[in-house]
Amino acid sequence: MSHDSGSSAGAGVESLSLDLLAHALAGVRDPRDRKSCRLASRAFARAEAASRRAARVLRREALPRALRAFPALSSLDLSACAGLDDASLAAALPVPGSSAEPPGLLLPVRRVLLARASGVGWRGLEALVAACPRLEAVDLSHCVAAGDREMAALAAAGLRELVMDKCLGVTDVGLAKVAVGCPGLQRLSVKWCREISDIGVKLLAKKCPELRSVDISYLKVTNESLRSLSTLEKLEDIAMVSCLFIDDDGLQMLSMCNSLQSIDVSRCHHVSSLGLASLIDGQRFLRKINAAHSLHEIETCVLSKLSTIGETLTVLRLDGLEIFASNLQAIGSTCKNLVEIGLSKCNGVTDDGIVSLVAHCCDLRTIDVTCCHLLTNDALAAIAENCRKIECLRLESCPFISEKGLEPIATLCSHLKEIDLTDCRINDAALQHLASCSELLILKLGLCSSISDEGLVYISSNCGKLVELDLYRCSAITDDGLAAVASGCKKIRMLNLCYCTQITDAGLKHVSALEELTNLELRCLVRITGIGITSIAIGCTSLIELDLKRCYSVDDAGLWALSRYSQNLRQLTISYCQVTGLGLGHLLGSLRCLQDVKMVHLSWVSIEGFEMALRASCGRLKKLKLLGGLRSVLSTELLQMLQACGCRVRWVDKPLVYKG
Amino acid sequence: MAAAADSSGDGGTSSGEKTIVLVSSDNSARFEVREAAALLSQTVRRMIDEAGADASGDGITLPDVDAKTLAKVLEYCNKHAPASSSSSAAEAAPPAEGEEDLERFDREFVRVDMGTLYSLVTAASYLKIEGLLNLTCQTIADMIKGKTPEQIRKTLGITSEFTPEEEDEVRRENAWAF
């Protein structure tokens, strides 16, 4: 579309009022585009702020300003806000009822994400609830110290959605507070909150009749909980992964609920085909069933019941079960609308089974046959022939799949977005075929030692949308292959080059051109030095995660560059690198978002060096991995400080061995 | 262009439908359009309701819309107007043309210079024509996609009044706050 710049005698953009400009900018969704708008002009910056619905704040210093600048803010993501604690959260929020703040200035925020914000406790949550009268949804997962007091604070908000996975301190008491305070609760997830028992679930079911989605995975609850949940008339979605005290009787009780759309009983070792069959019986809306690693084998009672939901069933996961060709034939003929099938690690899956399955299920978009060792290229031919809409193929560890099998896939399945060929015996010809899949986003080639630069040249010629590339232990890859990738696949965000030992600093210079790179794994690249790391640090400004374990030649100079340029870095592994105490101190002191550091066997760092470096990190670190021997030599004061700041330390005892 | 509506003569279109006369802000142009087309504008609808039966003779003056923009707006309305002319059904009835046809028309319709586009946005907002407002706003949003700030300024004809310090601060915020 060609448009003249505003040189004609028409109106200029200044003629648009702020509201109109905000309305126009509301249509700009991509976060990077919105950032560009903010830099275009003052008016644009104001309009962008006025129309912004979602914000993700990375620094706690920016929080007060962010909350005041976005009057239309609906979703606030604080899960990556480094160092966020009660004091800073409360200070940033408007206080209701104070003389300076009429209620109208309270925040319109409806959804707050606080996953892993371990510094936030009940004080901060109380301030949050008071400042956001429209608050509906909170995600507090992985705040392992959160307990009943935090739940009490949230209960005052009358929430509709609450995710409290891994809030290990929560008991039935806290759950009861939430149940009573949030009668309109529709979605609740309490995965891993193992203090919760049947009593808590019973009260929950009684007080929250609107519940639609419940996740009780990994809890020690029994069938009684299922009896309680079965009274929920609107229940659509239930997950009970690895609930080892639940068995067939419980599923029978749950079958009273006939509005179920999605059930997940994976890893429930005491659930058998009979139980699953009785649950499916009478359901009319069931769309998803995940029974992975549960039933030992799939019996006819279940297969016959599948025919009653054959029209609605779209997702079926039976990973880890014994499945034979006749079973797949039965599934295919009854469940013709399947969109996703999971058969990873299923013994007994053969070409015949896959052929008969896909002959009926032409709408399949995801097929997972990881570790189905018997499959050959014939299975791929059948998939290509019948499932033209296929988007995701997981073929890890299928040793008889070769490049020949990928040819029909590449030719006939133009929608392919994700393919996992880890540990398959394929060569560059496979990549030559796959190059025609221009929609490809994720390509996993780990352990494919026959892949070389030639293959990467093919891929980079046409797969411009590629976002994730895994070349773990593809030892034939050299710098030239990386040159091709960097020029053809500019949108790559995740790149794994571990053990591709031929790569040198020149290769990393090419990688530095990937501006959107966020995760980079470079384990055991013994030839790279600080020069390569410097170019990465300067070029890849979005870098969040970097793994340099066993890069023996990387020294202080390289890490100095990271300290200076990689301000978004959150996770770093520098075990076995040649860093000294000075470099380490600089690193931990400068990177304000750094939360997770693995530094085992830093032989050049003295004890004083560790002491100073860890103190420099000032309470920002949340996860640390250190050599076990240090535990007895680091000062108690330091260890206490780390603990007080919510940092979890893992002490490992690994022998000092040089590889590569 | 919409000048054709001018010459359609008095007393309505050939199908005998009721028509409404709309006058631009500077009184320089009068446009006679089908009622169904004119009623796509909530503002016109309200003006007619308020004025009663008298207004239809002199025409309705739109003080905030100039002739050129009004002509273009009416081009849109004529195309998107529903087939039936009954005012109560005007919102519920589907447009006379097919959907693909309309999409093609919309794409061509917004191929204008920026000045006209901005005038259309303002006019659509004033006249409260939801479809046109969404179309023009989305066009501006689409023009921003994938561009650097400098490119945005060039395409949309903006001058940046940022001081270097202000610009730095916005860049810092971009890095930390999102």
PDB file of C-alpha atoms in Angstrom, chain A residues 91-255:
ATOM      1  CA  ALA A  91       4.498   1.557  47.379  1.00  0.00           C
ATOM      2  CA  ALA A  92       3.687   1.442  43.682  1.00  0.00           C
ATOM      3  CA  LEU A  93      -0.040   0.869  44.097  1.00  0.00           C
ATOM      4  CA  PRO A  94      -2.625   3.615  44.698  1.00  0.00           C
ATOM      5  CA  VAL A  95      -4.121   3.542  48.159  1.00  0.00           C
ATOM      6  CA  PRO A  96      -7.917   3.647  48.267  1.00  0.00           C
ATOM      7  CA  GLY A  97      -9.599   5.957  50.707  1.00  0.00           C
ATOM      8  CA  SER A  98      -6.678   8.316  51.148  1.00  0.00           C
ATOM      9  CA  SER A  99      -7.546  11.968  50.768  1.00  0.00           C
ATOM     10  CA  ALA A 100      -5.395  12.444  47.721  1.00  0.00           C
ATOM     11  CA  GLU A 101      -6.827   9.573  45.739  1.00  0.00           C
ATOM     12  CA  PRO A 102     -10.499   9.526  44.710  1.00  0.00           C
ATOM     13  CA  PRO A 103     -11.729   5.982  44.026  1.00  0.00           C
ATOM     14  CA  GLY A 104     -11.803   6.652  40.308  1.00  0.00           C
ATOM     15  CA  LEU A 105      -8.029   6.484  40.193  1.00  0.00           C
ATOM     16  CA  LEU A 106      -7.862   2.925  41.377  1.00  0.00           C
ATOM     17  CA  LEU A 107      -6.515   0.525  38.799  1.00  0.00           C
ATOM     18  CA  PRO A 108      -8.795  -1.111  36.204  1.00  0.00           C
ATOM     19  CA  VAL A 109      -6.531  -4.151  36.191  1.00  0.00           C
ATOM     20  CA  ARG A 110      -8.409  -7.439  35.993  1.00  0.00           C
ATOM     21  CA  ARG A 111      -5.630  -9.962  35.736  1.00  0.00           C
ATOM     22  CA  VAL A 112      -2.336 -10.103  37.614  1.00  0.00           C
ATOM     23  CA  LEU A 113       0.442 -12.587  37.006  1.00  0.00           C
ATOM     24  CA  LEU A 114       2.781 -13.135  39.932  1.00  0.00           C
ATOM     25  CA  ALA A 115       4.229 -16.529  39.039  1.00  0.00           C
ATOM     26  CA  ARG A 116       7.531 -17.088  40.872  1.00  0.00           C
ATOM     27  CA  ALA A 117       7.324 -13.656  42.493  1.00  0.00           C
ATOM     28  CA  SER A 118       8.620 -15.167  45.672  1.00  0.00           C
ATOM     29  CA  GLY A 119       9.184 -11.824  47.336  1.00  0.00           C
ATOM     30  CA  VAL A 120       5.467 -10.999  47.383  1.00  0.00           C
ATOM     31  CA  GLY A 121       3.499 -12.009  50.470  1.00  0.00           C
ATOM     32  CA  TRP A 122       0.187 -11.222  52.078  1.00  0.00           C
ATOM     33  CA  ARG A 123       0.980  -7.551  52.644  1.00  0.00           C
ATOM     34  CA  GLY A 124       1.645  -6.981  48.982  1.00  0.00           C
ATOM     35  CA  LEU A 125      -1.404  -9.014  47.989  1.00  0.00           C
ATOM     36  CA  GLU A 126      -3.653  -7.054  50.331  1.00  0.00           C
ATOM     37  CA  ALA A 127      -2.453  -3.810  48.798  1.00  0.00           C
ATOM     38  CA  LEU A 128      -3.026  -5.262  45.337  1.00  0.00           C
ATOM     39  CA  VAL A 129      -6.570  -6.372  46.072  1.00  0.00           C
ATOM     40  CA  ALA A 130      -7.427  -3.008  47.596  1.00  0.00           C
ATOM     41  CA  ALA A 131      -6.040  -1.105  44.612  1.00  0.00           C
ATOM     42  CA  CYS A 132      -7.707  -3.228  41.922  1.00  0.00           C
ATOM     43  CA  PRO A 133     -11.435  -3.411  42.587  1.00  0.00           C
ATOM     44  CA  ARG A 134     -12.044  -5.234  39.310  1.00  0.00           C
ATOM     45  CA  LEU A 135      -9.494  -7.936  39.968  1.00  0.00           C
ATOM     46  CA  GLU A 136     -10.714 -11.276  38.571  1.00  0.00           C
ATOM     47  CA  ALA A 137      -7.736 -13.480  37.913  1.00  0.00           C
ATOM     48  CA  VAL A 138      -4.509 -14.048  39.824  1.00  0.00           C
ATOM     49  CA  ASP A 139      -1.650 -16.393  39.077  1.00  0.00           C
ATOM     50  CA  LEU A 140       0.520 -17.008  42.114  1.00  0.00           C
ATOM     51  CA  SER A 141       2.111 -20.262  40.967  1.00  0.00           C
ATOM     52  CA  HIS A 142       5.526 -21.303  42.256  1.00  0.00           C
ATOM     53  CA  CYS A 143       5.477 -18.825  45.113  1.00  0.00           C
ATOM     54  CA  VAL A 144       6.555 -21.692  47.297  1.00  0.00           C
ATOM     55  CA  ALA A 145       6.419 -19.731  50.499  1.00  0.00           C
ATOM     56  CA  ALA A 146       2.835 -18.635  49.941  1.00  0.00           C
ATOM     57  CA  GLY A 147       0.438 -20.028  52.482  1.00  0.00           C
ATOM     58  CA  ASP A 148      -2.933 -19.540  54.090  1.00  0.00           C
ATOM     59  CA  ARG A 149      -2.352 -15.909  54.962  1.00  0.00           C
ATOM     60  CA  GLU A 150      -1.728 -15.122  51.307  1.00  0.00           C
ATOM     61  CA  MET A 151      -4.915 -16.968  50.392  1.00  0.00           C
ATOM     62  CA  ALA A 152      -6.854 -14.908  52.919  1.00  0.00           C
ATOM     63  CA  ALA A 153      -5.581 -11.748  51.266  1.00  0.00           C
ATOM     64  CA  LEU A 154      -6.725 -12.954  47.845  1.00  0.00           C
ATOM     65  CA  ALA A 155     -10.063 -14.201  49.108  1.00  0.00           C
ATOM     66  CA  ALA A 156     -11.157 -10.618  49.644  1.00  0.00           C
ATOM     67  CA  ALA A 157     -11.053 -10.025  45.899  1.00  0.00           C
ATOM     68  CA  GLY A 158     -13.942 -12.224  44.842  1.00  0.00           C
ATOM     69  CA  LEU A 159     -11.866 -13.803  42.116  1.00  0.00           C
ATOM     70  CA  ARG A 160     -13.024 -15.819  39.118  1.00  0.00           C
ATOM     71  CA  GLU A 161      -9.703 -17.465  38.389  1.00  0.00           C
ATOM     72  CA  LEU A 162      -6.935 -18.496  40.742  1.00  0.00           C
ATOM     73  CA  VAL A 163      -3.804 -20.447  39.960  1.00  0.00           C
ATOM     74  CA  MET A 164      -1.809 -21.458  43.011  1.00  0.00           C
ATOM     75  CA  ASP A 165       0.306 -24.294  41.699  1.00  0.00           C
ATOM     76  CA  LYS A 166       3.219 -25.108  43.993  1.00  0.00           C
ATOM     77  CA  CYS A 167       2.133 -22.726  46.751  1.00  0.00           C
ATOM     78  CA  LEU A 168       3.396 -25.320  49.154  1.00  0.00           C
ATOM     79  CA  GLY A 169       2.279 -23.595  52.324  1.00  0.00           C
ATOM     80  CA  VAL A 170      -1.424 -23.607  51.464  1.00  0.00           C
ATOM     81  CA  THR A 171      -3.618 -25.951  53.526  1.00  0.00           C
ATOM     82  CA  ASP A 172      -7.344 -26.710  53.706  1.00  0.00           C
ATOM     83  CA  VAL A 173      -7.724 -23.583  55.843  1.00  0.00           C
ATOM     84  CA  GLY A 174      -6.420 -21.313  53.116  1.00  0.00           C
ATOM     85  CA  LEU A 175      -8.472 -23.082  50.486  1.00  0.00           C
ATOM     86  CA  ALA A 176     -11.569 -22.624  52.624  1.00  0.00           C
ATOM     87  CA  LYS A 177     -10.934 -18.892  52.847  1.00  0.00           C
ATOM     88  CA  VAL A 178     -10.728 -18.697  49.074  1.00  0.00           C
ATOM     89  CA  ALA A 179     -13.841 -20.807  48.633  1.00  0.00           C
ATOM     90  CA  VAL A 180     -15.880 -18.636  50.963  1.00  0.00           C
ATOM     91  CA  GLY A 181     -14.530 -15.343  49.666  1.00  0.00           C
ATOM     92  CA  CYS A 182     -14.845 -16.153  45.971  1.00  0.00           C
ATOM     93  CA  PRO A 183     -18.229 -17.778  45.388  1.00  0.00           C
ATOM     94  CA  GLY A 184     -18.022 -16.893  41.712  1.00  0.00           C
ATOM     95  CA  LEU A 185     -14.816 -18.869  41.250  1.00  0.00           C
ATOM     96  CA  GLN A 186     -14.715 -20.513  37.831  1.00  0.00           C
ATOM     97  CA  ARG A 187     -11.174 -21.754  37.493  1.00  0.00           C
ATOM     98  CA  LEU A 188      -8.897 -23.092  40.221  1.00  0.00           C
ATOM     99  CA  SER A 189      -5.569 -24.842  40.025  1.00  0.00           C
ATOM    100  CA  VAL A 190      -3.897 -26.215  43.160  1.00  0.00           C
ATOM    101  CA  LYS A 191      -1.281 -28.500  41.628  1.00  0.00           C
ATOM    102  CA  TRP A 192       1.331 -29.673  44.121  1.00  0.00           C
ATOM    103  CA  CYS A 193      -0.350 -28.030  47.122  1.00  0.00           C
ATOM    104  CA  ARG A 194       0.001 -31.287  48.968  1.00  0.00           C
ATOM    105  CA  GLU A 195      -1.326 -30.033  52.266  1.00  0.00           C
ATOM    106  CA  ILE A 196      -4.778 -29.873  50.712  1.00  0.00           C
ATOM    107  CA  SER A 197      -6.992 -32.843  51.482  1.00  0.00           C
ATOM    108  CA  ASP A 198     -10.490 -34.141  50.748  1.00  0.00           C
ATOM    109  CA  ILE A 199     -11.887 -31.811  53.397  1.00  0.00           C
ATOM    110  CA  GLY A 200     -10.699 -28.735  51.573  1.00  0.00           C
ATOM    111  CA  VAL A 201     -12.036 -29.970  48.244  1.00  0.00           C
ATOM    112  CA  LYS A 202     -15.393 -30.794  49.783  1.00  0.00           C
ATOM    113  CA  LEU A 203     -15.845 -27.266  51.064  1.00  0.00           C
ATOM    114  CA  LEU A 204     -14.654 -25.863  47.760  1.00  0.00           C
ATOM    115  CA  ALA A 205     -17.279 -27.810  45.828  1.00  0.00           C
ATOM    116  CA  LYS A 206     -19.948 -26.684  48.249  1.00  0.00           C
ATOM    117  CA  LYS A 207     -19.115 -22.978  48.202  1.00  0.00           C
ATOM    118  CA  CYS A 208     -18.171 -22.499  44.546  1.00  0.00           C
ATOM    119  CA  PRO A 209     -20.918 -23.903  42.356  1.00  0.00           C
ATOM    120  CA  GLU A 210     -19.714 -21.946  39.323  1.00  0.00           C
ATOM    121  CA  LEU A 211     -16.479 -23.898  39.017  1.00  0.00           C
ATOM    122  CA  ARG A 212     -15.733 -24.921  35.455  1.00  0.00           C
ATOM    123  CA  SER A 213     -12.094 -25.895  35.589  1.00  0.00           C
ATOM    124  CA  VAL A 214     -10.319 -27.626  38.471  1.00  0.00           C
ATOM    125  CA  ASP A 215      -6.777 -28.954  38.655  1.00  0.00           C
ATOM    126  CA  ILE A 216      -5.950 -31.187  41.650  1.00  0.00           C
ATOM    127  CA  SER A 217      -2.870 -32.800  40.139  1.00  0.00           C
ATOM    128  CA  TYR A 218      -0.232 -34.316  42.421  1.00  0.00           C
ATOM    129  CA  LEU A 219      -2.401 -33.990  45.533  1.00  0.00           C
ATOM    130  CA  LYS A 220      -2.903 -36.737  48.046  1.00  0.00           C
ATOM    131  CA  VAL A 221      -6.662 -36.554  47.713  1.00  0.00           C
ATOM    132  CA  THR A 222      -8.827 -39.657  47.493  1.00  0.00           C
ATOM    133  CA  ASN A 223     -12.015 -40.704  45.749  1.00  0.00           C
ATOM    134  CA  GLU A 224     -13.944 -38.572  48.228  1.00  0.00           C
ATOM    135  CA  SER A 225     -12.706 -35.464  46.451  1.00  0.00           C
ATOM    136  CA  LEU A 226     -14.126 -36.752  43.211  1.00  0.00           C
ATOM    137  CA  ARG A 227     -17.397 -37.408  44.951  1.00  0.00           C
ATOM    138  CA  SER A 228     -17.421 -33.770  46.076  1.00  0.00           C
ATOM    139  CA  LEU A 229     -16.449 -32.423  42.665  1.00  0.00           C
ATOM    140  CA  SER A 230     -19.104 -34.468  40.931  1.00  0.00           C
ATOM    141  CA  THR A 231     -21.729 -32.177  42.456  1.00  0.00           C
ATOM    142  CA  LEU A 232     -20.474 -29.269  40.359  1.00  0.00           C
ATOM    143  CA  GLU A 233     -22.997 -28.888  37.612  1.00  0.00           C
ATOM    144  CA  LYS A 234     -20.858 -26.718  35.382  1.00  0.00           C
ATOM    145  CA  LEU A 235     -17.640 -28.655  35.658  1.00  0.00           C
ATOM    146  CA  GLU A 236     -16.014 -28.891  32.230  1.00  0.00           C
ATOM    147  CA  ASP A 237     -12.360 -29.440  32.790  1.00  0.00           C
ATOM    148  CA  ILE A 238     -10.740 -31.653  35.431  1.00  0.00           C
ATOM    149  CA  ALA A 239      -7.095 -32.599  35.825  1.00  0.00           C
ATOM    150  CA  MET A 240      -5.773 -35.067  38.360  1.00  0.00           C
ATOM    151  CA  VAL A 241      -2.323 -35.939  37.107  1.00  0.00           C
ATOM    152  CA  SER A 242      -0.526 -38.401  39.368  1.00  0.00           C
ATOM    153  CA  CYS A 243      -3.249 -38.563  42.012  1.00  0.00           C
ATOM    154  CA  LEU A 244      -2.100 -41.853  43.389  1.00  0.00           C
ATOM    155  CA  PHE A 245      -4.944 -42.309  45.838  1.00  0.00           C
ATOM    156  CA  ILE A 246      -7.637 -42.131  43.210  1.00  0.00           C
ATOM    157  CA  ASP A 247      -8.904 -45.258  41.537  1.00  0.00           C
ATOM    158  CA  ASP A 248     -11.759 -46.576  39.409  1.00  0.00           C
ATOM    159  CA  ASP A 249     -14.355 -46.028  42.141  1.00  0.00           C
ATOM    160  CA  GLY A 250     -13.566 -42.328  42.132  1.00  0.00           C
ATOM    161  CA  LEU A 251     -13.959 -42.057  38.379  1.00  0.00           C
ATOM    162  CA  GLN A 252     -17.293 -43.831  38.687  1.00  0.00           C
ATOM    163  CA  MET A 253     -18.416 -41.161  41.156  1.00  0.00           C
ATOM    164  CA  LEU A 254     -17.198 -38.394  38.883  1.00  0.00           C
ATOM    165  CA  SER A 255     -19.312 -39.706  36.029  1.00  0.00           C
TER     166      SER A 255
END
